[in-house]
CSV table of C-alpha atoms and ligand atoms in Angstrom, one decimal:
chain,number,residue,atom,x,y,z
A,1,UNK,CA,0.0,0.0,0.0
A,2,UNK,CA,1.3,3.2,-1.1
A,3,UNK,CA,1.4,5.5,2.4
A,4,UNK,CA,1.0,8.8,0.5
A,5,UNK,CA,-1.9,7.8,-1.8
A,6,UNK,CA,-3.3,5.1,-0.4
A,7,UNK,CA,-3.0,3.0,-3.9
A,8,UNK,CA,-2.3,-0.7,-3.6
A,9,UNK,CA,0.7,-1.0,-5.3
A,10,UNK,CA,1.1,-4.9,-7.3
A,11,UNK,CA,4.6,-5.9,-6.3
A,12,UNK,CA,4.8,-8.5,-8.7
A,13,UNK,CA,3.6,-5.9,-11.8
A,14,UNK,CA,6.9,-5.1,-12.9
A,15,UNK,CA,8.1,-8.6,-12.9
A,16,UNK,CA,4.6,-9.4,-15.3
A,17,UNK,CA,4.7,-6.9,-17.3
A,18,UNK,CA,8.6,-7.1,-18.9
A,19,UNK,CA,9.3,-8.5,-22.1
A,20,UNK,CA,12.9,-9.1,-20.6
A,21,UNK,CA,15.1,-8.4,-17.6
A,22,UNK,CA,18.6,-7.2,-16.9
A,23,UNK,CA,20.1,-7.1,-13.8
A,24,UNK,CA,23.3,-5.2,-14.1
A,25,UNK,CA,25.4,-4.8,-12.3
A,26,UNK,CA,24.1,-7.8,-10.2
A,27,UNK,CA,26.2,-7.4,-6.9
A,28,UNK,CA,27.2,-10.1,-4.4
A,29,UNK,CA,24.4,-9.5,-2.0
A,30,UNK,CA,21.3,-9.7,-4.6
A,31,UNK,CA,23.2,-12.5,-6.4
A,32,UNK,CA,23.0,-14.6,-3.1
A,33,UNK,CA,19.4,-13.4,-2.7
A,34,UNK,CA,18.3,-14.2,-5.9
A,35,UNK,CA,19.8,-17.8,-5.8
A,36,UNK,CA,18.3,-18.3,-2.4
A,37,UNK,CA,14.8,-17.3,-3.8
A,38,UNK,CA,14.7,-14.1,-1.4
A,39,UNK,CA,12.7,-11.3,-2.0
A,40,UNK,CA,12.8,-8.5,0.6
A,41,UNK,CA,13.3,-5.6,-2.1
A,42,UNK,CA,11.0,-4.4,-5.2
A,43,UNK,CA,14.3,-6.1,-7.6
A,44,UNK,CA,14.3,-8.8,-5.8
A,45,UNK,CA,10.4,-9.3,-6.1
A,46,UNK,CA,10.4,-8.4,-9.8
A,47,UNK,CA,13.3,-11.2,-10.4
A,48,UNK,CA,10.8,-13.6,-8.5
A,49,UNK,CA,7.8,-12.7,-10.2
A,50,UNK,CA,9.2,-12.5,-13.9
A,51,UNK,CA,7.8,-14.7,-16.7
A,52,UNK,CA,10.0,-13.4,-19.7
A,53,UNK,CA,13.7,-13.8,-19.7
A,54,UNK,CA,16.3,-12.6,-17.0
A,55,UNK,CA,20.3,-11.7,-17.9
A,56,UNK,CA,22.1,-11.4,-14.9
A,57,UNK,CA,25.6,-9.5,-15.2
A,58,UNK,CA,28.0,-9.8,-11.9
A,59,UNK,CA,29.8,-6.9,-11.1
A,60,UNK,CA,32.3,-7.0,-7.8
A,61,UNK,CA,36.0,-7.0,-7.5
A,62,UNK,CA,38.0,-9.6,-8.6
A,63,UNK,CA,38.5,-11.2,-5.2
A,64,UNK,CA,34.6,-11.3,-4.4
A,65,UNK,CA,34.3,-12.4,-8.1
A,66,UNK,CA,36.4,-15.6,-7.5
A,67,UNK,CA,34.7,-16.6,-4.0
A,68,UNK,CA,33.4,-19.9,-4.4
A,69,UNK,CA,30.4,-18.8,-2.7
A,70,UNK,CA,29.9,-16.5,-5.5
A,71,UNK,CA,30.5,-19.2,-8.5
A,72,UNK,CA,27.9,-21.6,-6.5
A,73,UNK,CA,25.3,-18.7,-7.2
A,74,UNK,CA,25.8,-18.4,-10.4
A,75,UNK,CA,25.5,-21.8,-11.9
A,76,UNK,CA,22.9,-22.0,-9.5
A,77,UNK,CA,21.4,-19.4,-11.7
A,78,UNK,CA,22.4,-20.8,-15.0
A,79,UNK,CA,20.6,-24.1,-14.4
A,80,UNK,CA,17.5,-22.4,-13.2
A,81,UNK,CA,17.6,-21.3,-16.6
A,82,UNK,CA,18.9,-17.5,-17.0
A,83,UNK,CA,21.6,-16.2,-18.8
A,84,UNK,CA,24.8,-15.4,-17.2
A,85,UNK,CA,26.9,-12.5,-18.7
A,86,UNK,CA,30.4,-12.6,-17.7
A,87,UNK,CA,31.9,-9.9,-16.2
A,88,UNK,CA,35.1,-7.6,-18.0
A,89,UNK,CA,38.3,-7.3,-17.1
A,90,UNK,CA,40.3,-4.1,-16.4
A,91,UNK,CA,40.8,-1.2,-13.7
A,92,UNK,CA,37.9,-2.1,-10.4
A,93,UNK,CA,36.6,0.9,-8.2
A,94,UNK,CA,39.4,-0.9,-5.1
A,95,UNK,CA,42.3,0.4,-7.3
A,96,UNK,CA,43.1,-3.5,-8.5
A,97,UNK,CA,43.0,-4.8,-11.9
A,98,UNK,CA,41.2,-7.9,-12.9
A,99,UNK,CA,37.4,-9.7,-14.1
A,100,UNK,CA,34.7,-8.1,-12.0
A,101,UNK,CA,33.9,-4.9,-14.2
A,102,UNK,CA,30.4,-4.6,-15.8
A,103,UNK,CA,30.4,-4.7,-19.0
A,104,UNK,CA,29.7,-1.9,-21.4
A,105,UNK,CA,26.3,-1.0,-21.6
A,106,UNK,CA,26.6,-1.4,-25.4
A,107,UNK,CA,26.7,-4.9,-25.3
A,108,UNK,CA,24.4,-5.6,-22.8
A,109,UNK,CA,22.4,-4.0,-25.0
A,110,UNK,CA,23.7,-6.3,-27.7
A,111,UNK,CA,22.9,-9.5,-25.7
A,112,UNK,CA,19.3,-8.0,-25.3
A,113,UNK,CA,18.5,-7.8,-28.4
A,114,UNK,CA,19.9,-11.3,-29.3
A,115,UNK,CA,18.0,-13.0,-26.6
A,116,UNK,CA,15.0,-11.0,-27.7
A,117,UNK,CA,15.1,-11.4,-30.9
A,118,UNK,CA,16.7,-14.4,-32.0
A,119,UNK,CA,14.9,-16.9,-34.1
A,120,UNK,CA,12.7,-13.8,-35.9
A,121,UNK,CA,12.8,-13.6,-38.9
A,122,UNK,CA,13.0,-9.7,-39.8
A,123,UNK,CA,15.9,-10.0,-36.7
A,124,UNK,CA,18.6,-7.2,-37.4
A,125,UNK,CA,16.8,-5.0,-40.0
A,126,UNK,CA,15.6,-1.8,-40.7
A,127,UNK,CA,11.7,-1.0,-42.1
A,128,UNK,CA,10.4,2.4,-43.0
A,129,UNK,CA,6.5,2.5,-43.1
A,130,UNK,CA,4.3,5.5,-44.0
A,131,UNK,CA,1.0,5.6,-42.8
A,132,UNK,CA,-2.2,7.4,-42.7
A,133,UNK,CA,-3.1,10.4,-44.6
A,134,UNK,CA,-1.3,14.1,-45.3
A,135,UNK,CA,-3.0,16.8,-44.2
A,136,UNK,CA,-2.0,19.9,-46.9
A,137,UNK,CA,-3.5,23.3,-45.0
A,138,UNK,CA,-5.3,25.4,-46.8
A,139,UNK,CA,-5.0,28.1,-43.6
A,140,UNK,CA,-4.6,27.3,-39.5
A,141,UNK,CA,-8.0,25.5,-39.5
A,142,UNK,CA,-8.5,23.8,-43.2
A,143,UNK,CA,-6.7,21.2,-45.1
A,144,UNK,CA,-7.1,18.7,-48.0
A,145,UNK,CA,-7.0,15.3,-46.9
A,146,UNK,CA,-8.2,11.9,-47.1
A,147,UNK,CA,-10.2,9.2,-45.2
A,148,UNK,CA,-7.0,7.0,-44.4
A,149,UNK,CA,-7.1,6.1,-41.0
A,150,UNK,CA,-3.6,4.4,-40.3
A,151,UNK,CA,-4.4,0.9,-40.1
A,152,UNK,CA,-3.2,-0.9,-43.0
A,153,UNK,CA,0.2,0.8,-42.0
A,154,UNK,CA,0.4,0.5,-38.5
A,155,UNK,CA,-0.9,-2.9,-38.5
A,156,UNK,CA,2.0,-3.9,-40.8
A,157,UNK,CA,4.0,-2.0,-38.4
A,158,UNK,CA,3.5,-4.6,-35.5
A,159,UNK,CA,3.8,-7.6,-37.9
A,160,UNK,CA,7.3,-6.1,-38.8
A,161,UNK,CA,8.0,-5.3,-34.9
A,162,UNK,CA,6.7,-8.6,-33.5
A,163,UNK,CA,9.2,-10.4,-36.0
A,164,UNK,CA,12.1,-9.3,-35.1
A,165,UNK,CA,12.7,-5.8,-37.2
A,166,UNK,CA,13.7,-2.6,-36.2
A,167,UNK,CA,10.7,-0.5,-37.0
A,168,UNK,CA,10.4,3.3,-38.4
A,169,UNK,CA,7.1,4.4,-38.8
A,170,UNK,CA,6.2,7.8,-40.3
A,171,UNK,CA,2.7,8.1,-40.0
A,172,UNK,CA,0.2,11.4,-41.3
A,173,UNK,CA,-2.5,12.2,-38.4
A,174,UNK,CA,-4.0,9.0,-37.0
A,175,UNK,CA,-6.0,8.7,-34.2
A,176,UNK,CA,-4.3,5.2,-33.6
A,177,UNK,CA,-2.0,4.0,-30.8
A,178,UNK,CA,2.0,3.6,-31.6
A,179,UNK,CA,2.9,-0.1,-31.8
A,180,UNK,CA,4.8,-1.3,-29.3
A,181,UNK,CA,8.7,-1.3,-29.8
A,182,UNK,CA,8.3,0.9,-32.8
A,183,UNK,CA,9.8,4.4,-33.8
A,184,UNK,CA,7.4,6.8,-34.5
A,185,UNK,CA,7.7,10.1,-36.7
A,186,UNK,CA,4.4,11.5,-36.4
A,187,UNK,CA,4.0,14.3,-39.9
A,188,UNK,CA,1.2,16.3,-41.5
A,189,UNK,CA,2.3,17.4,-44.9
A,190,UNK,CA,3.4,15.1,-48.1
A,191,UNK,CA,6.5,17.6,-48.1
A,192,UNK,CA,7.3,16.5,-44.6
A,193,UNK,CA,6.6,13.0,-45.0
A,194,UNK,CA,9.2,12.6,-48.4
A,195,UNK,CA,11.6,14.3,-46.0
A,196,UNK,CA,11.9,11.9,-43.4
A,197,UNK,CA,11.2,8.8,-45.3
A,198,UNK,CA,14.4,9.9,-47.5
A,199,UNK,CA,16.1,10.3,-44.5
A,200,UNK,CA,15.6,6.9,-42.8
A,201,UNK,CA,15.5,4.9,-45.9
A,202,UNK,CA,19.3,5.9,-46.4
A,203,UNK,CA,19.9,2.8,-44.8
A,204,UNK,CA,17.1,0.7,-44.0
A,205,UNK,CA,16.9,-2.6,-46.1
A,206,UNK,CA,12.8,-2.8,-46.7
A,207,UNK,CA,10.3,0.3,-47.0
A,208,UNK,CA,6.4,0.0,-47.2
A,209,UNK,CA,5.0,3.2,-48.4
A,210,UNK,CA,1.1,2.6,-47.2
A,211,UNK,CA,0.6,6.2,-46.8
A,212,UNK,CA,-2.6,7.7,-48.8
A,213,UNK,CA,-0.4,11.0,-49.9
A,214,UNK,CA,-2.2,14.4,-51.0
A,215,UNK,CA,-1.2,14.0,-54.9
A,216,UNK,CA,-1.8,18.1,-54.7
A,217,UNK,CA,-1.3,20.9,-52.3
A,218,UNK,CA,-2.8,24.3,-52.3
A,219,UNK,CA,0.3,26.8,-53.6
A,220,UNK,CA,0.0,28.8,-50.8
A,221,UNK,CA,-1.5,28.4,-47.4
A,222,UNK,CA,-3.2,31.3,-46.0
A,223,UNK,CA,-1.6,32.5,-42.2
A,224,UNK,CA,-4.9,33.4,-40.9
A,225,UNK,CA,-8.7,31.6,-41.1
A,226,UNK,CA,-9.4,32.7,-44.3
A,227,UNK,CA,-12.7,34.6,-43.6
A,228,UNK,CA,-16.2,33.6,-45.7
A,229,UNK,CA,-17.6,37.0,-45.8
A,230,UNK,CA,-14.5,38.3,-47.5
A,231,UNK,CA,-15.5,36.4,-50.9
A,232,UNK,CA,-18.4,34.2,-52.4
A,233,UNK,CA,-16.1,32.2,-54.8
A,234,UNK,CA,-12.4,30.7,-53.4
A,235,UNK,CA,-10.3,29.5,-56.1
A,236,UNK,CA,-7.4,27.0,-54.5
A,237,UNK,CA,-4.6,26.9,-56.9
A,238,UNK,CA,-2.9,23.2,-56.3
A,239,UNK,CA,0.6,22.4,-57.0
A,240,UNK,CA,2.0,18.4,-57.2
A,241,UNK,CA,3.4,17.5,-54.0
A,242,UNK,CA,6.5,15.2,-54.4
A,243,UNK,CA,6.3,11.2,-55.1
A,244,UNK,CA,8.0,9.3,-52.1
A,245,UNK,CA,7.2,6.0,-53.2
A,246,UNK,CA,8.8,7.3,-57.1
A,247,UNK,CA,12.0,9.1,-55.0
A,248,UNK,CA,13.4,6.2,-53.1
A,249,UNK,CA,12.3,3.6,-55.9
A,250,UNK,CA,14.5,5.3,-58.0
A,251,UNK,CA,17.3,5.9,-55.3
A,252,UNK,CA,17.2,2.4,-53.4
A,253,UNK,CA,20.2,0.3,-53.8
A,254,UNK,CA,20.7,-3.4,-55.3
A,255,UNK,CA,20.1,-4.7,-51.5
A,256,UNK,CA,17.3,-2.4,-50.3
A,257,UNK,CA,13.5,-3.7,-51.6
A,258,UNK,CA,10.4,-1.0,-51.9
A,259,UNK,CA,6.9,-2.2,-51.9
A,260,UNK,CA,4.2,0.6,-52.9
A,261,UNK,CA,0.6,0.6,-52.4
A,262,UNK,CA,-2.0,1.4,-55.0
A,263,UNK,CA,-5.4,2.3,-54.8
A,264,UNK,CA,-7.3,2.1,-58.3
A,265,UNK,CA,-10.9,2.7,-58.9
A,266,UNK,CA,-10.5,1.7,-63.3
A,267,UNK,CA,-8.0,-0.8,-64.7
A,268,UNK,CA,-7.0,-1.9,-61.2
A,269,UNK,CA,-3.8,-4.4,-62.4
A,270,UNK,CA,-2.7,-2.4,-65.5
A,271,UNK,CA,-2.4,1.0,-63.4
A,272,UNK,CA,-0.8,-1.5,-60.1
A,273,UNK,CA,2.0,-2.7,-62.9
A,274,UNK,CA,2.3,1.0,-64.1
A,275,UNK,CA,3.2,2.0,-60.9
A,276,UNK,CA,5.4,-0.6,-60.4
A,277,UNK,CA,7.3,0.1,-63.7
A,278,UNK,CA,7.2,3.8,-63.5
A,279,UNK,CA,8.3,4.1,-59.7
A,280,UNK,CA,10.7,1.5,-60.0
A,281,UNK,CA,9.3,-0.6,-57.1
A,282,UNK,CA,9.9,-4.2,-56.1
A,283,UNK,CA,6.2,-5.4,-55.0
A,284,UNK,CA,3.6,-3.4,-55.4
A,285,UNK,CA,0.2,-4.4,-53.1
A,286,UNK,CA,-3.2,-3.4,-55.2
A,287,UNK,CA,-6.2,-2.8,-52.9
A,288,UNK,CA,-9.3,-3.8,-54.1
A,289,UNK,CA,-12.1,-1.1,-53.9
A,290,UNK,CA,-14.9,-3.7,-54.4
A,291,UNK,CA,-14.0,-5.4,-51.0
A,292,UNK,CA,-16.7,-5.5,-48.8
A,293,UNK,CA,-17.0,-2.6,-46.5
A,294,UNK,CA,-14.4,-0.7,-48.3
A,295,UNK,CA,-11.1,-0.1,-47.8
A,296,UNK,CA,-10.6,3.4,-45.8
A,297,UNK,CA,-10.8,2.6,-42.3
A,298,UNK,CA,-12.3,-0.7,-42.0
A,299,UNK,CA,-11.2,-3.2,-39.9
A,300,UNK,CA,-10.6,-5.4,-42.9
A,301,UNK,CA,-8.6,-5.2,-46.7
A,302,UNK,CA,-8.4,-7.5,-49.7
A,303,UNK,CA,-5.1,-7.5,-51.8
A,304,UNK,CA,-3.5,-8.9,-54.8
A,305,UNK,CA,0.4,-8.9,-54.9
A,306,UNK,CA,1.7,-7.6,-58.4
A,307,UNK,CA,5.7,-7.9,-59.1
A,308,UNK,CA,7.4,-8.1,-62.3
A,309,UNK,CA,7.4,-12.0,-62.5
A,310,UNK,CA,3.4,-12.9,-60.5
A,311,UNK,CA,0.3,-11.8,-59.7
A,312,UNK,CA,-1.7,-13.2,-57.4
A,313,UNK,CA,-4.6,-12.4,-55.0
A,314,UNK,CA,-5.4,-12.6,-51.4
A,315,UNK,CA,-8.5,-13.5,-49.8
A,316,UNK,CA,-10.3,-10.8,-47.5
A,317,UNK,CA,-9.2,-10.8,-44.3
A,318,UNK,CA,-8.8,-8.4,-41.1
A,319,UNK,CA,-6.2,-6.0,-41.6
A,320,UNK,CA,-3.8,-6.9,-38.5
A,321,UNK,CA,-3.8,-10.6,-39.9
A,322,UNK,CA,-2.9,-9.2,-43.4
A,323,UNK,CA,-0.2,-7.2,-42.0
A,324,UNK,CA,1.4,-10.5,-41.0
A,325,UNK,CA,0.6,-12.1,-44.5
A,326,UNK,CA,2.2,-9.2,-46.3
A,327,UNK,CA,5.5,-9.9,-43.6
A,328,UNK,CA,5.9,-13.0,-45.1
A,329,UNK,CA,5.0,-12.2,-48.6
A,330,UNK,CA,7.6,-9.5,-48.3
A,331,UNK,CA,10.3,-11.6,-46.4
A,332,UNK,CA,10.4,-13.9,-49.4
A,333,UNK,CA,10.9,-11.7,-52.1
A,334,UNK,CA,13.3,-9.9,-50.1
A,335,UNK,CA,15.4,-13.0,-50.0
A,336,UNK,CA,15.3,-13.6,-53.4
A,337,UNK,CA,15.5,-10.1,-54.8
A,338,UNK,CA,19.0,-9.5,-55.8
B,401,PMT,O1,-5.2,3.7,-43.7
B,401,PMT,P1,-6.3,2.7,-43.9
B,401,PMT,O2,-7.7,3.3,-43.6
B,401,PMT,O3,-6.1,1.4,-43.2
B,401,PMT,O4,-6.4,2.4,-45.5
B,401,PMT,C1,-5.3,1.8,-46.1
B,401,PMT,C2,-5.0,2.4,-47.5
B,401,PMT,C3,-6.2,2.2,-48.4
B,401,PMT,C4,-4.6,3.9,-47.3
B,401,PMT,C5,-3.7,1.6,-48.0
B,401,PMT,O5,-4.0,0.3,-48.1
B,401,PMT,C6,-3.3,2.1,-49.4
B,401,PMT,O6,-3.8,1.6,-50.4
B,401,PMT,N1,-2.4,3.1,-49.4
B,401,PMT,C7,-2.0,3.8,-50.7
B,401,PMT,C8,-3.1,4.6,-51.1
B,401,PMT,C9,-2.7,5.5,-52.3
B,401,PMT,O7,-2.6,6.7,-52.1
B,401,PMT,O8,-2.4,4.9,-53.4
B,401,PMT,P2,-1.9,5.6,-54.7
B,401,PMT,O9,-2.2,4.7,-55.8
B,401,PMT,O10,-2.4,7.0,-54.8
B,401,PMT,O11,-0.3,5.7,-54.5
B,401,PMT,C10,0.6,4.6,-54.9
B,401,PMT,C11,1.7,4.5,-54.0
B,401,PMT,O12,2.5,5.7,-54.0
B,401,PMT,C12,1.4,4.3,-52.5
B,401,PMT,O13,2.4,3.4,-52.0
B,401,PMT,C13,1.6,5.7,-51.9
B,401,PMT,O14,2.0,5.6,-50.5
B,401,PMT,C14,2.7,6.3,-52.8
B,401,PMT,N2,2.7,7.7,-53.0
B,401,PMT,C15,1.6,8.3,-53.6
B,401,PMT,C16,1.7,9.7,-53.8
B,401,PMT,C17,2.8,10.4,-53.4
B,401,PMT,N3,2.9,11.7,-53.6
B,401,PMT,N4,3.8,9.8,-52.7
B,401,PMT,C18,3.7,8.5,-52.5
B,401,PMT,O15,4.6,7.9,-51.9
């Protein structure tokens, strides 16, 4: 119980709630706790409690490193099943030199993501997504957009994440959560979208453009509401806003694979394998408009997969199970691409 607030506090929460634990540095003391299956701290408790896996990294000088009581421990450890990370060796806070040092946080980190990851597929790379709409203001309170909502992309976003990949996710205004272990550049424009994907596609190895990008923005965008009484006509002058999908199809290199989007209302597969000539993309995925309950915002999309060498279709089915489809779709051709 929580003496200021009066909140019950879980103890075990923490412990529950990790996807993985490091203890580092792991002294002496909690070493002989955690072997002993103590728990009179909130670590300790956590350690006891935790269902996902635990790294343990000793840290002590060299002497206290060597104590046999100290070696028991760990392999007591190790056959309980968590994974020991041995300590460095160099200068110790006593002034001696020897193994007890922790070792650098960068690979702990490594080991982290190994333990984490191994075994997934998309372990080790880099994905750019867009998402969502653009938003192109027309003054402070107007803009041109569309009825994206996010979820084709974002879904995709959690298939990549939950296999393994390293997940950057540009997304136009959604009213969506971020996926969990994903980077998320949140943008408005198309100008500010094209920035960013160039700059993270520089060197990821797949992108996914899913975004539903304003083909047109007004020229200018007025500073203030642009008042009704002022005028009975408005006439918006549009200018093209750039083509991300066409700027890193055209840039990408042997190893790097681009899949577009397309979204055709009249010759659906000759305008997908236009777009996959004339933006120089890998994969292109062509939604179908005459799926049931549309494709903006539902909960559910129907695809075909158009590359130079197949076509086929996919049978309707919920976006976030799609997502995962697409993930392996994508992982193929990746493999076999250059
Ligand atoms: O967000 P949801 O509600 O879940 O809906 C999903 C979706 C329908 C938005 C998605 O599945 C989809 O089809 N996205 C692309 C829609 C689209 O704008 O298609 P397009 O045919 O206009 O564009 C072709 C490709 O070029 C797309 O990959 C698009 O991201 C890209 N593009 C288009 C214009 C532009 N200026 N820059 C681009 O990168």
């Amino acid at each position: 119980m929580n003496d200021e607030t009066g909140e019950w506090n879980n103890h075990v929460e923490l412990g529950l709630w990790a996807d993985i634990m490091l203890i580092a540095p792991c002294t002496a003391n909690t070493l002989a706790k955690m072997a002993s299956g103590m728990s009179d701290n909130l670590l300790l408790a956590t350690f006891m409690s935790a269902r996902c896996p635990v790294i343990f990294s000793p840290a002590m000088d060299l002497d206290m490193f060597e104590h046999l009581g100290v070696q028991e421990n760990i392999k007591t450890l190790e056959n309980q099943g968590h994974t020991y990370l041995e300590p460095a060796s160099g200068s110790l806070a006593s002034g001696l030199v020897g193994k007890g040092r922790m070792p650098e946080p960068e690979e702990l980190f490594e080991n982290i993501s190994e333990i984490l990851y191994s075994g997934k597929k998309w372990a080790g790379k880099k994905i750019v997504i867009s998402a969502g709409p653009t938003h192109e203001a027309i003054d402070p309170v107007r803009f041109i957009g569309n009825y994206s909502s996010g979820k084709m992309g974002y879904s995709i976003a959690t298939a990549f994440a939950e296999q393994g990949a390293q997940v950057h996710l540009i997304s136009g205004p959604t009213a969506l959560d971020t996926p969990k272990g994903v980077h998320i550049y949140p943008v408005k424009s198309a100008e500010e979208m094209h920035r960013l994907v160039i700059a993270q596609f520089a060197d990821a190895d797949v992108a996914v453009m899913t975004a539903a990008v304003a083909d047109y923005r007004p020229k200018t965008s007025s500073n203030q509401k642009i008042k009704k009484e002022k005028t009975d006509r408005l006439h918006l002058e549009l200018v093209k806003n750039p083509d991300i999908l066409n700027s890193i199809g055209h840039s990408k290199k042997e190893t790097q694979f681009v899949v577009g989007f397309a979204l055709e209302t009249e010759n659906e597969l000759d305008n997908a394998k236009g777009k996959l000539e004339r933006k120089n993309a890998n994969m292109i995925v062509l939604n179908s408009v005459h799926a049931a309950n549309g494709v903006f915002g539902s909960d559910e999309n129907k695809v075909s997969i158009v590359t130079k060498k197949e076509v086929f279709d996919i049978p309707q089915m919920k976006k976030s199970k799609l997502a995962f489809t697409l993930c392996d779709i994508i992982f193929e051709k990746y493999e076999n691409h250059s």
